Amino acid sequence: MSGGFISRGFRGRRRRAEGDVRVPPGQYLVEGFPVLSAGPTPRTPLAEWSLTIEGEVDGPRTWSWEEFRALPSEEVTRDIHCVTKWSKLGTTWEGVSVDTLLEGVDSAAEYMVAYSDGGYTTNLPLEGVTGGKAWVAHTYEGEPLSPEHGGPARLLVPHLYFWKSAKWVRGLRLVTEDEPGFWESLGYHNQGDPWREQRYWGD
Ligand SMILES: Nc1nc2c(c(=O)[nH]1)N[C@H]1C(S)=C(S)[C@@H](COP(=O)(O)O)O[C@H]1N2
Ligand SMILES: [Mo]
């Protein structure tokens, strides 16, 4: 019986313990980056792209691609968790925080619906996307975000299941009444907290 055997066992237990801390219940780790899209990949030319804040606001705001890219960006490294059970640790993004986009917006709304090229929507409470919790990301691992992963820009809400991170996002509509988005209408959980395993309606 060698010390090596004992220390390998010890390292094994430690690894599992560290993994448990970062991987929500029912999830497994992937090294690659799976692509999950409910339809074809839209390819909007940057000259035609814009990002809009609308709905229950004092006046809508729209940024062209150049204007959007001139806003202050942040680099964030986060773990992401898909409801189909894959998790990917330590992904690095750059994007404009939703706090920055909502700066100076006067609204009584408590919810928003993110909408995308191609018609995808997802709903989020404003509380869940403000205070440094969500970004409109344009860069992934130092490169412009690829079309398959939502480029030119996608919502990034890493503390919720990844279906809330709308790819090809074009706008945020602020609403006073919560409205289910695409997957939420089809039975996915309204909130989608991976740490509470809020996968489907009724979880
Ligand atoms: N516009 C749009 N956004 C979307 C989706 C989609 O089908 N269309 N799929 C969602 C789901 S279910 C997941 S898991 C992630 C997948 O992102 P990825 O393809 O970059 O891994 O995007 C989310 N955002
Ligand atoms: Mo997903």
Coordinates of N, CA and C and ligand atoms in Angstrom, one line a residue:
M1 N 0.9 -1.2 0.0 CA 0.0 0.0 0.0 C 0.9 1.2 0.0
S2 N 0.9 2.0 -1.1 CA 1.8 3.1 -1.2 C 1.1 4.4 -0.9
G3 N 1.9 5.4 -0.5 CA 1.4 6.7 -0.2 C 0.7 7.3 -1.4
G4 N 1.3 6.9 -2.6 CA 0.8 7.4 -3.9 C -0.7 7.0 -4.0
F5 N -1.0 5.8 -3.7 CA -2.4 5.4 -3.8 C -3.4 6.3 -2.9
I6 N -2.9 6.4 -1.7 CA -3.7 7.2 -0.8 C -3.9 8.7 -1.3
S7 N -2.8 9.3 -1.8 CA -2.9 10.7 -2.2 C -3.7 10.8 -3.5
R8 N -3.7 9.7 -4.4 CA -4.5 9.8 -5.6 C -6.0 9.8 -5.2
G9 N -6.3 8.9 -4.2 CA -7.7 8.9 -3.7 C -8.1 10.2 -3.1
F10 N -7.2 10.8 -2.4 CA -7.5 12.1 -1.8 C -7.7 13.1 -2.8
R11 N -6.9 13.1 -3.9 CA -7.1 14.1 -4.9 C -8.4 13.9 -5.6
G12 N -8.8 12.6 -5.8 CA -10.0 12.3 -6.5 C -11.2 12.9 -5.7
R13 N -11.2 12.7 -4.4 CA -12.3 13.3 -3.6 C -12.3 14.8 -3.7
R14 N -11.1 15.4 -3.6 CA -11.0 16.9 -3.7 C -11.6 17.4 -5.0
R15 N -11.3 16.7 -6.1 CA -11.7 17.1 -7.4 C -13.3 17.1 -7.5
R16 N -13.8 16.0 -7.0 CA -15.3 15.9 -7.0 C -15.9 17.1 -6.1
A17 N -15.3 17.3 -5.0 CA -15.8 18.4 -4.1 C -15.8 19.7 -4.8
E18 N -14.6 20.0 -5.5 CA -14.6 21.3 -6.2 C -15.6 21.3 -7.4
G19 N -15.7 20.2 -8.1 CA -16.7 20.2 -9.2 C -18.1 20.4 -8.6
D20 N -18.4 19.8 -7.5 CA -19.8 20.0 -6.9 C -20.1 21.5 -6.7
V21 N -19.1 22.2 -6.3 CA -19.3 23.6 -6.0 C -19.7 24.4 -7.3
R22 N -19.1 24.0 -8.4 CA -19.3 24.8 -9.6 C -20.4 24.2 -10.6
V23 N -20.8 23.0 -10.4 CA -21.7 22.4 -11.3 C -23.1 22.2 -10.6
P24 N -24.1 22.8 -11.1 CA -25.4 22.7 -10.5 C -25.9 21.2 -10.6
P25 N -26.9 20.9 -9.8 CA -27.4 19.5 -9.7 C -27.9 19.1 -11.1
G26 N -27.6 17.8 -11.5 CA -28.1 17.2 -12.7 C -27.3 17.6 -13.9
Q27 N -26.3 18.4 -13.8 CA -25.5 18.9 -15.0 C -24.2 18.1 -15.1
Y28 N -23.7 17.9 -16.3 CA -22.4 17.4 -16.6 C -21.5 18.4 -17.3
L29 N -20.2 18.2 -17.2 CA -19.3 19.2 -17.8 C -19.0 18.8 -19.3
V30 N -18.9 19.8 -20.2 CA -18.4 19.6 -21.5 C -17.2 20.5 -21.7
E31 N -16.3 20.0 -22.6 CA -15.2 20.8 -23.0 C -15.5 21.7 -24.2
G32 N -16.2 21.1 -25.2 CA -16.6 21.9 -26.4 C -17.6 22.9 -26.1
F33 N -18.2 23.5 -27.1 CA -19.2 24.5 -27.0 C -20.4 24.1 -27.9
P34 N -21.3 23.3 -27.4 CA -22.5 22.9 -28.2 C -23.2 24.1 -28.8
V35 N -23.8 23.9 -30.0 CA -24.7 24.9 -30.6 C -26.1 24.4 -30.4
L36 N -27.0 25.2 -29.8 CA -28.4 24.9 -29.7 C -29.2 26.0 -30.2
S37 N -29.9 25.8 -31.4 CA -30.7 26.8 -32.0 C -32.0 26.2 -32.4
A38 N -33.1 26.9 -32.1 CA -34.4 26.4 -32.5 C -34.8 26.6 -34.0
G39 N -33.9 27.3 -34.7 CA -34.2 27.6 -36.1 C -32.9 27.9 -36.8
P40 N -33.0 28.4 -38.1 CA -31.8 28.7 -38.8 C -31.0 29.9 -38.2
T41 N -29.7 30.0 -38.5 CA -28.9 31.0 -38.0 C -29.1 32.3 -38.8
P42 N -29.7 33.4 -38.2 CA -29.9 34.6 -39.0 C -28.5 35.3 -39.2
R43 N -28.3 35.9 -40.3 CA -27.1 36.6 -40.6 C -27.4 38.1 -41.1
T44 N -27.7 38.9 -40.1 CA -28.0 40.3 -40.3 C -26.7 41.1 -40.5
P45 N -26.5 41.8 -41.7 CA -25.3 42.6 -41.9 C -25.2 43.7 -40.8
L46 N -24.0 43.9 -40.4 CA -23.8 44.9 -39.3 C -24.4 46.3 -39.7
A47 N -24.4 46.6 -41.0 CA -24.9 47.9 -41.4 C -26.4 48.0 -41.1
E48 N -27.1 46.8 -41.0 CA -28.6 46.8 -40.8 C -28.9 46.5 -39.3
W49 N -27.9 46.2 -38.6 CA -28.1 45.8 -37.2 C -28.3 47.0 -36.3
S50 N -29.2 46.8 -35.3 CA -29.4 47.8 -34.2 C -29.8 47.1 -33.0
L51 N -29.7 47.8 -31.9 CA -30.2 47.3 -30.6 C -31.1 48.3 -30.0
T52 N -32.3 47.9 -29.5 CA -33.3 48.8 -29.1 C -33.8 48.5 -27.7
I53 N -34.0 49.5 -26.9 CA -34.7 49.4 -25.6 C -36.0 50.1 -25.8
E54 N -37.1 49.3 -25.6 CA -38.4 49.9 -25.9 C -39.5 49.4 -24.8
G55 N -40.7 49.7 -25.1 CA -41.8 49.2 -24.2 C -42.1 50.3 -23.2
E56 N -42.2 50.0 -21.9 CA -42.6 50.9 -20.9 C -41.4 51.8 -20.5
V57 N -41.0 52.7 -21.4 CA -39.9 53.6 -21.2 C -40.3 55.0 -21.6
D58 N -39.6 56.0 -21.1 CA -39.9 57.4 -21.4 C -39.7 57.6 -22.9
G59 N -38.8 56.9 -23.5 CA -38.6 57.1 -25.0 C -37.7 55.9 -25.4
P60 N -38.0 55.3 -26.5 CA -37.1 54.2 -26.9 C -35.7 54.7 -27.2
R61 N -34.7 53.8 -27.0 CA -33.3 54.1 -27.4 C -32.9 53.0 -28.4
T62 N -32.1 53.5 -29.4 CA -31.6 52.6 -30.4 C -30.1 52.9 -30.6
W63 N -29.3 51.8 -30.7 CA -27.9 52.0 -31.0 C -27.6 51.3 -32.3
S64 N -26.9 51.9 -33.2 CA -26.4 51.2 -34.4 C -25.2 50.3 -33.9
W65 N -24.7 49.5 -34.8 CA -23.5 48.6 -34.4 C -22.4 49.5 -33.9
E66 N -22.1 50.6 -34.6 CA -20.9 51.4 -34.2 C -21.2 52.1 -32.9
E67 N -22.4 52.5 -32.7 CA -22.8 53.2 -31.4 C -22.7 52.2 -30.3
F68 N -23.2 51.0 -30.5 CA -23.2 49.9 -29.5 C -21.8 49.6 -29.1
R69 N -20.9 49.4 -30.1 CA -19.5 49.1 -29.9 C -18.7 50.2 -29.2
A70 N -19.2 51.4 -29.3 CA -18.6 52.5 -28.6 C -19.0 52.6 -27.1
L71 N -20.0 51.8 -26.7 CA -20.4 51.8 -25.3 C -19.3 51.1 -24.5
P72 N -19.2 51.4 -23.2 CA -18.2 50.7 -22.4 C -18.5 49.2 -22.3
S73 N -17.5 48.4 -22.6 CA -17.6 46.9 -22.5 C -16.9 46.4 -21.3
E74 N -17.4 45.3 -20.8 CA -16.7 44.6 -19.7 C -16.3 43.2 -20.1
E75 N -15.2 42.7 -19.6 CA -14.8 41.3 -19.8 C -15.3 40.5 -18.6
V76 N -16.0 39.4 -18.8 CA -16.5 38.6 -17.7 C -16.2 37.1 -18.0
T77 N -15.8 36.4 -17.0 CA -15.6 34.9 -17.1 C -16.6 34.3 -16.2
R78 N -17.4 33.4 -16.8 CA -18.5 32.8 -16.1 C -18.7 31.3 -16.5
D79 N -19.4 30.5 -15.7 CA -19.8 29.2 -16.0 C -21.2 29.3 -16.6
I80 N -21.5 28.5 -17.6 CA -22.8 28.5 -18.3 C -23.4 27.1 -18.2
H81 N -24.8 27.1 -18.1 CA -25.5 25.9 -17.8 C -26.7 25.8 -18.7
C82 N -26.7 24.7 -19.6 CA -27.9 24.5 -20.5 C -28.9 23.6 -19.8
V83 N -30.1 23.8 -20.1 CA -31.2 22.9 -19.5 C -31.1 21.5 -20.0
T84 N -30.5 21.3 -21.2 CA -30.3 19.9 -21.7 C -29.1 19.2 -21.0
K85 N -28.6 19.9 -19.9 CA -27.7 19.3 -18.9 C -26.2 19.5 -19.1
W86 N -25.8 20.2 -20.1 CA -24.4 20.4 -20.2 C -24.0 21.7 -19.5
S87 N -22.9 21.7 -18.9 CA -22.4 23.0 -18.3 C -20.9 23.2 -18.8
K88 N -20.5 24.4 -19.0 CA -19.2 24.7 -19.4 C -18.6 25.7 -18.5
L89 N -17.5 25.4 -18.0 CA -16.9 26.3 -16.9 C -15.9 27.3 -17.5
G90 N -15.9 28.5 -16.9 CA -14.9 29.5 -17.2 C -14.9 30.1 -18.6
T91 N -16.1 30.3 -19.2 CA -16.2 31.0 -20.5 C -16.0 32.5 -20.3
T92 N -15.2 33.0 -21.3 CA -14.8 34.5 -21.2 C -15.5 35.2 -22.3
W93 N -16.2 36.3 -22.0 CA -17.0 37.1 -22.9 C -16.6 38.6 -22.7
E94 N -16.9 39.4 -23.7 CA -16.9 40.8 -23.6 C -18.3 41.3 -24.0
G95 N -18.8 42.3 -23.3 CA -20.1 42.8 -23.7 C -20.4 44.0 -22.9
V96 N -21.6 44.6 -23.3 CA -22.1 45.8 -22.6 C -23.1 45.4 -21.5
S97 N -22.9 45.8 -20.3 CA -23.8 45.3 -19.3 C -25.2 45.9 -19.5
V98 N -26.2 45.2 -19.1 CA -27.6 45.7 -19.2 C -27.7 46.9 -18.3
D99 N -27.0 47.0 -17.3 CA -27.0 48.3 -16.5 C -26.6 49.5 -17.3
T100 N -25.6 49.3 -18.1 CA -25.1 50.4 -19.0 C -26.2 50.8 -20.0
L101 N -26.9 49.7 -20.6 CA -27.9 50.0 -21.6 C -29.1 50.7 -21.0
L102 N -29.4 50.4 -19.7 CA -30.6 51.0 -19.0 C -30.3 52.3 -18.3
E103 N -29.0 52.7 -18.4 CA -28.7 54.0 -17.7 C -29.5 55.1 -18.2
G104 N -30.1 55.8 -17.3 CA -31.0 57.0 -17.6 C -32.3 56.6 -18.1
V105 N -32.7 55.3 -18.2 CA -34.0 54.9 -18.7 C -34.9 55.0 -17.5
D106 N -36.0 55.7 -17.7 CA -37.0 55.9 -16.6 C -38.2 55.0 -16.9
S107 N -38.4 54.0 -16.0 CA -39.4 53.0 -16.3 C -40.0 52.4 -15.0
A108 N -41.3 52.1 -15.0 CA -41.9 51.5 -13.9 C -41.9 49.9 -14.1
A109 N -41.4 49.5 -15.2 CA -41.5 48.1 -15.6 C -40.6 47.2 -14.6
E110 N -41.1 46.0 -14.3 CA -40.3 45.1 -13.5 C -39.8 43.9 -14.3
Y111 N -40.2 43.8 -15.6 CA -39.8 42.6 -16.4 C -39.3 43.1 -17.7
M112 N -38.7 42.2 -18.4 CA -38.4 42.5 -19.8 C -38.5 41.3 -20.7
V113 N -38.7 41.5 -22.0 CA -38.7 40.4 -23.0 C -37.6 40.8 -23.9
A114 N -36.6 39.9 -24.0 CA -35.5 40.0 -25.0 C -36.0 39.4 -26.3
Y115 N -35.8 40.1 -27.4 CA -36.2 39.5 -28.7 C -35.1 39.6 -29.7
S116 N -35.2 38.6 -30.6 CA -34.0 38.3 -31.4 C -34.4 38.3 -32.9
D117 N -33.4 38.5 -33.8 CA -33.6 38.1 -35.2 C -34.0 36.7 -35.3
G118 N -35.1 36.4 -36.1 CA -35.6 35.0 -36.2 C -36.8 34.8 -35.4
G119 N -37.1 35.7 -34.4 CA -38.3 35.6 -33.7 C -38.2 35.1 -32.3
Y120 N -37.0 34.6 -31.9 CA -36.9 34.0 -30.5 C -37.1 35.1 -29.5
T121 N -37.8 34.7 -28.4 CA -37.9 35.7 -27.3 C -37.7 34.9 -26.0
T122 N -37.3 35.7 -24.9 CA -37.2 35.1 -23.6 C -37.5 36.2 -22.6
N123 N -38.2 35.8 -21.5 CA -38.6 36.8 -20.5 C -37.7 36.7 -19.2
L124 N -37.5 37.9 -18.7 CA -36.6 38.0 -17.5 C -37.1 39.1 -16.6
P125 N -37.0 38.9 -15.2 CA -37.3 40.0 -14.3 C -36.1 41.0 -14.4
L126 N -36.4 42.3 -14.4 CA -35.3 43.3 -14.4 C -34.3 43.0 -13.3
E127 N -34.8 42.6 -12.2 CA -34.0 42.4 -11.0 C -32.9 41.3 -11.4
G128 N -33.2 40.4 -12.3 CA -32.3 39.3 -12.6 C -31.3 39.7 -13.7
V129 N -31.4 40.9 -14.3 CA -30.5 41.3 -15.3 C -29.8 42.6 -15.0
T130 N -30.1 43.2 -13.9 CA -29.4 44.4 -13.5 C -28.5 44.1 -12.3
G131 N -27.6 45.1 -11.9 CA -26.7 44.9 -10.8 C -25.6 43.9 -11.2
G132 N -25.1 44.0 -12.5 CA -23.9 43.3 -12.9 C -24.2 41.8 -13.1
K133 N -25.4 41.5 -13.6 CA -25.8 40.1 -13.8 C -26.0 39.7 -15.2
A134 N -26.0 40.6 -16.2 CA -26.3 40.3 -17.6 C -25.6 41.3 -18.5
W135 N -25.3 40.8 -19.7 CA -24.6 41.6 -20.7 C -25.2 41.3 -22.1
V136 N -25.0 42.3 -23.0 CA -25.2 42.0 -24.4 C -23.7 41.8 -24.9
A137 N -23.4 40.5 -25.1 CA -22.0 40.1 -25.4 C -21.8 40.1 -26.9
H138 N -20.6 40.6 -27.3 CA -20.2 40.7 -28.7 C -18.9 39.9 -29.0
T139 N -18.3 39.5 -27.9 CA -17.0 38.8 -28.1 C -16.9 37.6 -27.2
Y140 N -16.4 36.5 -27.8 CA -16.3 35.3 -27.0 C -14.8 34.8 -27.1
E141 N -14.2 34.6 -26.0 CA -12.8 34.1 -26.0 C -11.9 35.0 -26.9
G142 N -12.1 36.3 -26.8 CA -11.3 37.2 -27.6 C -11.6 37.4 -29.0
E143 N -12.6 36.7 -29.5 CA -12.9 36.8 -31.0 C -14.4 37.3 -31.1
P144 N -14.7 38.0 -32.2 CA -16.1 38.4 -32.5 C -17.0 37.1 -32.3
L145 N -18.1 37.3 -31.7 CA -19.0 36.2 -31.4 C -19.5 35.6 -32.8
S146 N -19.3 34.3 -32.9 CA -19.7 33.6 -34.2 C -21.2 33.6 -34.4
P147 N -21.7 33.6 -35.7 CA -23.1 33.6 -35.9 C -23.8 32.4 -35.2
E148 N -23.2 31.2 -35.2 CA -23.8 30.0 -34.6 C -24.1 30.3 -33.1
H149 N -23.2 31.0 -32.4 CA -23.3 31.3 -31.0 C -24.0 32.6 -30.7
G150 N -24.6 33.2 -31.7 CA -25.5 34.3 -31.5 C -24.9 35.7 -32.0
G151 N -23.8 35.6 -32.7 CA -23.2 36.9 -33.2 C -24.1 37.5 -34.2
P152 N -24.1 38.8 -34.4 CA -23.1 39.7 -33.8 C -23.2 39.9 -32.3
A153 N -24.3 39.7 -31.7 CA -24.4 40.0 -30.2 C -25.6 39.1 -29.6
R154 N -25.3 38.7 -28.4 CA -26.3 37.9 -27.7 C -26.4 38.4 -26.3
L155 N -27.6 38.1 -25.7 CA -27.7 38.3 -24.3 C -26.9 37.2 -23.6
L156 N -26.3 37.6 -22.5 CA -25.5 36.7 -21.6 C -26.0 36.8 -20.2
V157 N -26.8 35.8 -19.7 CA -27.3 35.8 -18.4 C -26.8 34.5 -17.7
P158 N -25.6 34.5 -17.3 CA -25.0 33.2 -16.9 C -25.6 32.6 -15.6
H159 N -26.2 33.4 -14.8 CA -26.7 32.8 -13.6 C -28.1 32.0 -13.8
L160 N -28.6 32.1 -15.0 CA -29.8 31.3 -15.3 C -29.5 30.3 -16.4
Y161 N -30.3 29.3 -16.6 CA -30.2 28.3 -17.7 C -30.0 29.1 -19.0
F162 N -29.2 28.5 -19.9 CA -28.7 29.3 -21.0 C -29.7 29.7 -22.1
W163 N -31.0 29.1 -22.0 CA -32.0 29.5 -22.9 C -32.4 30.9 -22.7
K164 N -32.1 31.4 -21.5 CA -32.4 32.9 -21.2 C -31.4 33.8 -21.9
S165 N -30.3 33.2 -22.4 CA -29.3 34.1 -23.1 C -29.6 34.1 -24.6
A166 N -30.5 35.0 -24.9 CA -31.0 35.0 -26.3 C -29.9 35.4 -27.3
K167 N -29.7 34.5 -28.3 CA -28.7 34.7 -29.4 C -29.4 35.7 -30.3
W168 N -28.5 36.4 -31.1 CA -29.0 37.4 -32.1 C -29.9 38.4 -31.6
V169 N -29.6 38.8 -30.3 CA -30.6 39.8 -29.7 C -30.6 41.1 -30.4
R170 N -31.8 41.7 -30.5 CA -32.0 42.9 -31.2 C -32.7 44.0 -30.3
G171 N -33.3 43.5 -29.2 CA -33.9 44.5 -28.4 C -34.4 43.9 -27.0
L172 N -34.6 44.8 -26.1 CA -35.1 44.5 -24.8 C -36.4 45.3 -24.7
R173 N -37.5 44.6 -24.5 CA -38.8 45.3 -24.3 C -39.2 45.3 -22.8
L174 N -39.3 46.5 -22.2 CA -39.6 46.5 -20.8 C -41.1 46.5 -20.6
V175 N -41.6 45.6 -19.7 CA -43.0 45.4 -19.6 C -43.4 45.3 -18.1
T176 N -44.6 45.8 -17.8 CA -45.0 45.8 -16.4 C -45.6 44.4 -16.0
E177 N -46.1 43.7 -16.9 CA -46.6 42.3 -16.7 C -45.7 41.3 -17.3
D178 N -45.3 40.3 -16.5 CA -44.4 39.3 -17.1 C -45.1 38.5 -18.2
E179 N -44.3 38.3 -19.3 CA -44.9 37.5 -20.4 C -44.0 36.4 -20.8
P180 N -44.4 35.2 -20.9 CA -43.5 34.1 -21.2 C -42.9 34.2 -22.6
G181 N -41.7 33.9 -22.8 CA -41.0 33.9 -24.1 C -41.2 32.6 -24.8
F182 N -40.4 32.3 -25.8 CA -40.5 31.1 -26.7 C -40.5 29.8 -25.9
W183 N -39.4 29.5 -25.2 CA -39.4 28.2 -24.5 C -40.3 28.2 -23.2
E184 N -40.4 29.4 -22.6 CA -41.3 29.5 -21.4 C -42.7 29.1 -21.8
S185 N -43.2 29.5 -23.0 CA -44.5 29.2 -23.4 C -44.7 27.7 -23.7
L186 N -43.5 27.0 -24.0 CA -43.5 25.6 -24.4 C -43.2 24.7 -23.2
G187 N -43.2 25.3 -22.0 CA -43.1 24.4 -20.8 C -41.9 24.6 -20.0
Y188 N -40.9 25.4 -20.5 CA -39.7 25.6 -19.7 C -40.1 26.5 -18.5
H189 N -39.3 26.4 -17.4 CA -39.6 27.1 -16.2 C -39.5 28.6 -16.4
N190 N -40.4 29.4 -15.7 CA -40.4 30.8 -16.0 C -39.1 31.5 -15.5
Q191 N -38.5 31.0 -14.4 CA -37.3 31.6 -13.9 C -36.0 31.0 -14.4
G192 N -35.9 29.7 -14.3 CA -34.7 29.0 -14.8 C -33.4 29.1 -14.1
D193 N -33.5 29.0 -12.7 CA -32.3 29.0 -11.9 C -31.7 27.6 -11.8
P194 N -30.5 27.4 -12.4 CA -29.9 26.1 -12.4 C -29.6 25.5 -11.1
W195 N -29.3 26.3 -10.1 CA -29.0 25.9 -8.7 C -30.3 25.3 -8.0
R196 N -31.4 25.8 -8.5 CA -32.7 25.2 -8.0 C -33.3 24.2 -8.9
E197 N -32.6 23.9 -9.9 CA -33.1 22.9 -11.0 C -34.4 23.3 -11.5
Q198 N -34.6 24.6 -11.8 CA -35.9 25.1 -12.4 C -35.9 24.9 -13.9
R199 N -36.0 23.6 -14.3 CA -36.0 23.3 -15.7 C -37.3 23.5 -16.4
Y200 N -38.3 22.8 -15.9 CA -39.6 22.8 -16.6 C -40.7 23.4 -15.6
W201 N -41.8 23.8 -16.2 CA -42.9 24.3 -15.5 C -43.3 23.3 -14.4
G202 N -43.4 23.8 -13.2 CA -43.7 22.9 -12.1 C -42.5 22.4 -11.3
D203 N -41.3 22.6 -11.8 CA -40.1 22.2 -11.0 C -40.0 23.1 -9.8
Ligands
LIG1 N1 -32.3 33.4 -30.7 C1 -32.1 32.2 -30.0 N2 -31.4 32.3 -28.9 C2 -31.2 31.1 -28.2 C3 -31.6 29.9 -28.6 C4 -32.3 29.9 -29.9 O1 -32.8 28.8 -30.3 N3 -32.5 31.1 -30.5 N4 -31.4 28.7 -27.9 C5 -31.2 28.9 -26.5 C6 -30.7 27.7 -25.8 S1 -31.8 26.6 -25.4 C7 -29.4 27.6 -25.4 S2 -28.9 26.3 -24.5 C8 -28.4 28.6 -25.8 C9 -27.4 27.9 -26.7 O2 -26.3 28.8 -27.0 P1 -25.2 28.2 -27.9 O3 -25.7 27.7 -29.2 O4 -24.2 29.4 -28.1 O5 -24.5 27.1 -27.1 O6 -28.9 29.6 -26.6 C10 -30.2 30.1 -26.2 N5 -30.5 31.2 -27.0
MO2 MO -30.7 25.1 -23.9

